[in-house]
Amino acid sequence: MKNNILIIGGGPAGLEASAQLQRMGYNVILIERSPKLGGHLAKWDRLFPDRVPADEVLRSLLDATEGVKCFTDTDIRAINRLDKSYNVRLTNGITVLSDAVLVASGFDLFNAVRKEEYGYGIYNQVMTNADLEAYFRTGEDRRIENPRKVGFVHCVGSRDEKAGCRSCSKVCCATAVKQAIEMKQAFPEAEVFCFYMDLRLFGRHYEDLYLEAQKEYGVRFIRGRVAEVSENFDGTLLVKAEDTVASKPLKVTLDLLVLMAGMRPSASGKALGELLGMNVEDDGYFAVRSGIAAGQRSQQPGIFLAGAATGPKTLPETLADARAAAMEVDRYLTEVFPDARNYKQLVKERW
Amino acid sequence: MIYEGKQKIWSEYQKEIPDDHYFYVRSCIRQSFFPASEATFLDITRNVLEKDIFETEHHTTCGGIAYHSDTIPQETVMTIIARQFALMAKHGYENYVCSCITSFGLYCETMETWREFPELEAKIRENLWKSCKLEFAKPKFLVHASDLIYKYRNQIAAQAVRKLVNVHTGEPLKVVEHIGCHYSKMFPSKGVGGAEYPYVLVGMIEAWGGEIVDYPERRHCCGFGFRQYFIKGNRGYSLSNTHKKFESMEPFKPDLIITNCPGCPYFLDRWQYVIAESTGKTYGQDGHGIPALTYEEVAGLVMGYDPWDLGLQTHQVGVEPLLDKMGVEYDPAKKFLGKNGKDLGSPVPCSCLK
Amino acid sequence: MVDFGFGLVPSSRINLDLFDKGKYEELAALEPDVRICMACGSCTAVCTAGKFEPTSLREAIEDIKNARADKALQMLEPCQLCGKCSMVCPRGINTRHLILSINKIYSEK
Amino acid sequence: MTPLSYLLAAQAEVPEVIDRIPSGFSYFVIPFTVGVAFMFCWLGVGLIRLLADIPKEDRIKFGKSLFIPKVALKNIKELFCDCLFHVKIWQRKPLLGYMHSAIAFGWFMIIILGHIEVALFVPARLNVTRGGLFYPIFYRYFVWMNPGHTTLRGSFFFFLMDFFLLYILSGIALAIFKRFRSIVLGMRHTTKPSFADRVALYSLWMIFPLRLLAESFTADLSGGSFLTIPVNQFWHFLFGDKLWFMPCWWAYSICLGLFFAAMPFSRYMHILTEVLWILLRNAGVKPNHPRKGVAEAEIYACSSCGLCLDACPMNVQKKNLKYSSVYFIRFLRRHNEKKINAIADKCLMCDKCHALCPVGVDAPALRRAQRATVNNTMPYNYAYLDASGSVQPSEPGRVHSRFAAAENGLSPESAPADSTQPCHANPGVLYFAGCMTHLTPRIIKSVEKVFKAAGVEYAFADREGGICCGRPLMLAGRTDAAAKVIEANKQMIEASGCKTLVLSCPICYKIFKEEYHLEGINVVHYTQFINELIAAGRLDVKKTDEKIVYHDPCELGRGCGVYLEPRAALSQVGTLVKASKEYDESICCGGSLGSLTLDTHDRAKISQASLQALLSGNPETIVTACPLCLKTFSEAVSRGENLEQHVKVKDFAEAICP
């Protein structure tokens, strides 16, 4: 018998988990609320640290999902738990009886407008990391016209309790360094500044990226969070920060400021969580059964989690998490689920 | 500058401002620097707009200046404040409007502190009873006088006789707005428009036909800074602060600065003279400087008050070029005559600042 | 001019708009390692001269990047070129040559 | 066939050798004469200019030195050994030595013998006005052997001339061979010749074959020996009775002329300038500018032989060969300021090129002088050095702590280990660790352990850290700044009242020994000091079968000539194995402070090469006696794959007293 598995979210985690579970022989139904699969990956140009095209990665993810039943533009209308399975009514009218549900609802980018002092949406020359990726993809952005001085602000909506996000978003440092390099490649004459609090370049090759940015591209790293941005008479930006290494306040006039918007728990994921009755932690991400030993199991039997739904993750981490989640689903569906008589006992012991 | 972006933020910082029935408290230093401003406020609200604004001569200072100069214990300040609030309740009001930004900030801070530390509130309640035999009360709504004028800005505009427009060119006047630091920087939600892009004065300027100028150092303190000014050894910092603001706004060529804090119009006005006198640098057209007015003065101007009744002669920077631009008629001979028509004596003409 | 007994106070703020890119590129051409400092401070911690006078290559590099080459030169004056900093630098910066190069580029009048 | 058809009948009355051409001149000598005259003029002007550039006291010193018998003897010895026999090359690369000495000594002998012949047979022709400049060179052309008087005397010279010609020709043959296959002669790298070099080189190659040709053509007229006679007969066999020999003599003269004319612009200038350099060197005159004065003699003494290419530790990377001394000197000659500075700054100052230079050119010293021209004038502020001593310190405690031991006089840091043991008092030992040693605390720990075990009473000059010895400043060409530092240290040491100064850093040791002039204080490196302790029986060491290889630190070995003491001591604690390059051929560890611009990557390559040489005898432990080498090797070993498990890196004192 082929179990039905519902996967919610068509980003990298959802796609990877679908592909794995499909390979294992399950009947996978993937739903995605937006019209397009791929999540944030579909909007990105190149990926750190090696600057591989995002499209290539997405294509290989999509290619592996051959045969998965996939509904885009589809959300969940209602869900109710039966004995062991879940009865899920989708917004496209279809009802799915699913033996396991994998939530891969991903993340939202922090809404940079909320950091009012940076003036995103108010000053003409302020943009976000996502805007810059869009520019790299299309070559079009009214803000970018041969900039001579460009600043990158790390930790926008990360490590900022007042903005409601205490944690580190993990990917922004590497993204900023990558984008700084790409900016220098596009505009070799430009001066590029990165304003950081700590450089969290923890992954393999990330430090190389940092060194490359310094050595080959002369990117200036300034330790200190940008505190204030204003618009000058000529439309350039006056940016103020402290150079905490020099213990001195600093100002610089920039032509372009790029805000590294961090990861926030997905808003639609949160709504979904409420439908499913799943717990979230203080940081807004879904709680897991055990952060170390069972990071892909939610606190509800039969509901699994993968990717950034359980906190900021890099893309490789997300994919690995999705594979791990697939393994967990498989283990549940082979060892726990089929035993109708002892199901409750088994859930107690093994969930 | 993307105007829609600002509108979005303004829409997020709207505070509730009751329409009527206020207990009004004056500002210590405004009473002496710009006494006509408070009179104008009362005149507009009571007589023109027919609002119920009550004031009593029994209110005192809020203690703010002493508080920010570290010369008064917090409990004392809080008890003084509790007494003001008690006076309000005693007279049957629950809406409290103050003329001073320092007071407004301190009231907000005190109310927040009481909310966070109820035991402190209990202590103050006791102090108040012991010292004044007054019943402790808190205002239901706490607003600043500029909030009220903001609230009434469209009514004022409807009754205005002129706009913030250069009558010779038909162009709107370029206006710099300067918010007192303690208006919303401590509690952004307590100010109209928040702290980054405060709307309280912008709303007035827009309603009265002026054009707002957004210059880079707009967030900066006017330079008062309490101890920066009070202690002579620090006064250079106060001056430098103001200097920085003028350097920053200079390229925008503003016609006018509008403020909502007791200290700001004073320092933005007087330091222009000191800068001119010590460095030779003047801002504004033809060495005239940029007039820094209170929001009541600006409201009075658009409503057709006589400039000398508004107390504009108490400004260091001459307001005549502005009055000319706005097409305000005035009698130069009456500039330094008192309310009773007696000569107040005129200041020695200043050569560095016209 | 009137003396009020107080006056404008010079700003201690770093103004990156004053940064001399041309000179910095000259320095980087002479000793590219100036680019790769990550401000760990090892050099300052071991500095022989630093025991007597404030001496810090880390700070000097920072000063140069912050348009304060005058401070950088002053910061390096007590240096004895002993090379301890080159031994401890985790990035392998050619510290002694960098010090000489900073002097060469920025002492020129 | 009558090969000698135009032989004159024996004429007893006629002299043995007849001046064949009464005028003593032929047009073919012109190229040679012009060439050689040009060369002498050039040389003369150069010499005058050079002597004018030297400070007056140096000039006097130089003049006097020529008459001091001891120096004169040394001069003669070195001129013969270095200029003619090339003993230094012989010692290292015998085949190459043979090549050089064949050409130099052979040519020298031919010229000498030519003059002797003229002096013996046609003495009048030695006079310059009568062709003295060219006559002895073309002697065989101008004379006619009286066949009736063929005596032993003549044959003796004929034989010698042929012998030396053959000797030279064998050298030339090797030289030509070397140009194409240098490795056979023991050279992995050779220099790239310049245009003038090529002109001189090819004419040099041609000179002696052409001489053979010319002399063999006239051998039946003017005599010959085992080489020229048979060749002469061969020509007669080929061309018949009449030999048309003028073209050969013309060609010979042209080649000589070309060679001498090209000489001032080529590497072959060294043949003559080397003489001057040796004289100046032995007079004790030192260069104080990289190009002017004495240095000029020195840079023109360089033969561009390229032995320094093989010596240079940077040769592990081909791209860095261009920084070798030979090119440094070449660019000095060409006044190419940009390249001179780049090359001067790159060098590790390991001194190996100097140690191995057949001419004894001290290129590192020239580089230092070059660096000084750029760096010496840079600003410095060592006011704090003055503040530490007599002047009241602004912050008490901070500045004073610097030389706590020294300022309080000698307060012994360790009592004799065993009070029952007779204390061989070694009073007044001051230990100066130096900056770098403070980064390798294991050295300090081991040295103190040794001192304790041997019951040495000592004071620690810079336990809390001192100031730099000044050598790194010196190496960077900041001579004036170095003098300040030296002065401060000197005061501290003299104030301490010590009798023996022990240094664990060879960098310090070199400058303390050479520049400090500490009267009455015995300056020793700890390898020497510890070796003495062992020899005197004061330090018990245990012999193990640990296979140890010793690395000669540049500043200690080549820099100060300390090779044997560390080895003597180490052989007491383990079995010394050989490194493929050791003593003065030891390869710099790569960590040298000498280089100003070499980057970490290139340094790592050198460390690797140095390690490889050390590991050739499969040692278990590498021992070195320099904190820089220790740190560099430790890091290199930990970088190398699995190397760390196989070989340990130890400091000398650590190895002695584990």
mmCIF file of N, CA, C and O in Angstrom, chain A residues 121-152:
data_model
loop_
_atom_site.group_PDB
_atom_site.id
_atom_site.type_symbol
_atom_site.label_atom_id
_atom_site.label_comp_id
_atom_site.label_asym_id
_atom_site.label_seq_id
_atom_site.Cartn_x
_atom_site.Cartn_y
_atom_site.Cartn_z
ATOM 1 N N GLY A 121 12.378 52.127 1.322
ATOM 2 C CA GLY A 121 11.042 52.531 0.888
ATOM 3 C C GLY A 121 10.838 54.027 1.023
ATOM 4 O O GLY A 121 9.790 54.552 0.644
ATOM 5 N N ILE A 122 11.830 54.705 1.589
ATOM 6 C CA ILE A 122 11.707 56.152 1.751
ATOM 7 C C ILE A 122 12.823 56.871 0.994
ATOM 8 O O ILE A 122 12.571 57.798 0.256
ATOM 9 N N TYR A 123 14.039 56.388 1.195
ATOM 10 C CA TYR A 123 15.138 56.984 0.430
ATOM 11 C C TYR A 123 15.276 56.227 -0.884
ATOM 12 O O TYR A 123 15.212 54.995 -0.920
ATOM 13 N N ASN A 124 15.562 56.989 -1.921
ATOM 14 C CA ASN A 124 15.617 56.372 -3.249
ATOM 15 C C ASN A 124 16.713 55.326 -3.381
ATOM 16 O O ASN A 124 16.571 54.360 -4.099
ATOM 17 N N GLN A 125 17.830 55.555 -2.672
ATOM 18 C CA GLN A 125 18.999 54.719 -2.941
ATOM 19 C C GLN A 125 19.204 53.594 -1.924
ATOM 20 O O GLN A 125 20.322 53.127 -1.754
ATOM 21 N N VAL A 126 18.139 53.197 -1.266
ATOM 22 C CA VAL A 126 18.266 52.081 -0.323
ATOM 23 C C VAL A 126 17.549 50.875 -0.902
ATOM 24 O O VAL A 126 16.427 50.991 -1.398
ATOM 25 N N MET A 127 18.220 49.726 -0.870
ATOM 26 C CA MET A 127 17.600 48.514 -1.389
ATOM 27 C C MET A 127 17.909 47.340 -0.454
ATOM 28 O O MET A 127 18.654 47.485 0.508
ATOM 29 N N THR A 128 17.312 46.185 -0.737
ATOM 30 C CA THR A 128 17.586 45.020 0.098
ATOM 31 C C THR A 128 18.398 44.000 -0.690
ATOM 32 O O THR A 128 18.572 44.124 -1.910
ATOM 33 N N ASN A 129 18.867 42.997 0.029
ATOM 34 C CA ASN A 129 19.592 41.897 -0.609
ATOM 35 C C ASN A 129 18.766 41.251 -1.719
ATOM 36 O O ASN A 129 19.277 40.920 -2.778
ATOM 37 N N ALA A 130 17.443 41.116 -1.457
ATOM 38 C CA ALA A 130 16.579 40.486 -2.464
ATOM 39 C C ALA A 130 16.474 41.371 -3.706
ATOM 40 O O ALA A 130 16.515 40.874 -4.840
ATOM 41 N N ASP A 131 16.390 42.689 -3.481
ATOM 42 C CA ASP A 131 16.345 43.607 -4.628
ATOM 43 C C ASP A 131 17.608 43.486 -5.459
ATOM 44 O O ASP A 131 17.575 43.537 -6.689
ATOM 45 N N LEU A 132 18.732 43.345 -4.756
ATOM 46 C CA LEU A 132 20.003 43.284 -5.464
ATOM 47 C C LEU A 132 20.104 41.993 -6.275
ATOM 48 O O LEU A 132 20.598 41.985 -7.397
ATOM 49 N N GLU A 133 19.603 40.890 -5.691
ATOM 50 C CA GLU A 133 19.605 39.632 -6.453
ATOM 51 C C GLU A 133 18.741 39.788 -7.700
ATOM 52 O O GLU A 133 19.104 39.323 -8.777
ATOM 53 N N ALA A 134 17.609 40.469 -7.537
ATOM 54 C CA ALA A 134 16.731 40.692 -8.692
ATOM 55 C C ALA A 134 17.472 41.509 -9.746
ATOM 56 O O ALA A 134 17.368 41.229 -10.945
ATOM 57 N N TYR A 135 18.259 42.473 -9.271
ATOM 58 C CA TYR A 135 19.040 43.272 -10.219
ATOM 59 C C TYR A 135 20.065 42.395 -10.938
ATOM 60 O O TYR A 135 20.244 42.496 -12.161
ATOM 61 N N PHE A 136 20.701 41.517 -10.169
ATOM 62 C CA PHE A 136 21.700 40.644 -10.799
ATOM 63 C C PHE A 136 21.039 39.727 -11.824
ATOM 64 O O PHE A 136 21.628 39.362 -12.832
ATOM 65 N N ARG A 137 19.798 39.342 -11.559
ATOM 66 C CA ARG A 137 19.087 38.461 -12.497
ATOM 67 C C ARG A 137 18.675 39.209 -13.752
ATOM 68 O O ARG A 137 18.769 38.682 -14.858
ATOM 69 N N THR A 138 18.187 40.445 -13.558
ATOM 70 C CA THR A 138 17.590 41.132 -14.701
ATOM 71 C C THR A 138 18.470 42.236 -15.248
ATOM 72 O O THR A 138 18.290 42.668 -16.381
ATOM 73 N N GLY A 139 19.412 42.701 -14.426
ATOM 74 C CA GLY A 139 20.237 43.832 -14.858
ATOM 75 C C GLY A 139 19.479 45.146 -14.811
ATOM 76 O O GLY A 139 19.935 46.136 -15.364
ATOM 77 N N GLU A 140 18.340 45.129 -14.144
ATOM 78 C CA GLU A 140 17.547 46.356 -14.110
ATOM 79 C C GLU A 140 17.173 46.737 -12.699
ATOM 80 O O GLU A 140 16.629 45.922 -11.944
ATOM 81 N N ASP A 141 17.525 47.958 -12.354
ATOM 82 C CA ASP A 141 17.041 48.527 -11.111
ATOM 83 C C ASP A 141 17.293 50.017 -11.201
ATOM 84 O O ASP A 141 18.409 50.448 -11.467
ATOM 85 N N ARG A 142 16.274 50.796 -10.953
ATOM 86 C CA ARG A 142 16.421 52.253 -11.123
ATOM 87 C C ARG A 142 17.447 52.819 -10.155
ATOM 88 O O ARG A 142 17.999 53.889 -10.365
ATOM 89 N N ARG A 143 17.714 52.089 -9.058
ATOM 90 C CA ARG A 143 18.631 52.612 -8.047
ATOM 91 C C ARG A 143 20.092 52.453 -8.438
ATOM 92 O O ARG A 143 20.970 53.118 -7.916
ATOM 93 N N ILE A 144 20.338 51.516 -9.355
ATOM 94 C CA ILE A 144 21.733 51.201 -9.674
ATOM 95 C C ILE A 144 22.127 51.799 -11.003
ATOM 96 O O ILE A 144 21.672 51.378 -12.061
ATOM 97 N N GLU A 145 22.951 52.842 -10.902
ATOM 98 C CA GLU A 145 23.442 53.454 -12.128
ATOM 99 C C GLU A 145 24.893 53.835 -11.872
ATOM 100 O O GLU A 145 25.195 54.899 -11.361
ATOM 101 N N ASN A 146 25.749 52.906 -12.150
ATOM 102 C CA ASN A 146 27.182 53.068 -11.922
ATOM 103 C C ASN A 146 27.499 53.690 -10.557
ATOM 104 O O ASN A 146 28.078 54.775 -10.481
ATOM 105 N N PRO A 147 27.140 53.006 -9.486
ATOM 106 C CA PRO A 147 27.409 53.581 -8.161
ATOM 107 C C PRO A 147 28.908 53.611 -7.879
ATOM 108 O O PRO A 147 29.630 52.692 -8.246
ATOM 109 N N ARG A 148 29.350 54.684 -7.226
ATOM 110 C CA ARG A 148 30.770 54.782 -6.895
ATOM 111 C C ARG A 148 31.047 54.308 -5.483
ATOM 112 O O ARG A 148 32.119 53.834 -5.183
ATOM 113 N N LYS A 149 30.059 54.448 -4.619
ATOM 114 C CA LYS A 149 30.244 53.994 -3.248
ATOM 115 C C LYS A 149 29.006 53.237 -2.783
ATOM 116 O O LYS A 149 27.899 53.782 -2.813
ATOM 117 N N VAL A 150 29.234 52.011 -2.369
ATOM 118 C CA VAL A 150 28.126 51.139 -2.020
ATOM 119 C C VAL A 150 28.347 50.594 -0.611
ATOM 120 O O VAL A 150 29.453 50.175 -0.271
ATOM 121 N N GLY A 151 27.293 50.599 0.190
ATOM 122 C CA GLY A 151 27.403 50.020 1.529
ATOM 123 C C GLY A 151 26.476 48.825 1.684
ATOM 124 O O GLY A 151 25.401 48.791 1.078
ATOM 125 N N PHE A 152 26.931 47.858 2.455
ATOM 126 C CA PHE A 152 26.083 46.721 2.796
ATOM 127 C C PHE A 152 25.884 46.737 4.307
ATOM 128 O O PHE A 152 26.854 46.833 5.059
#
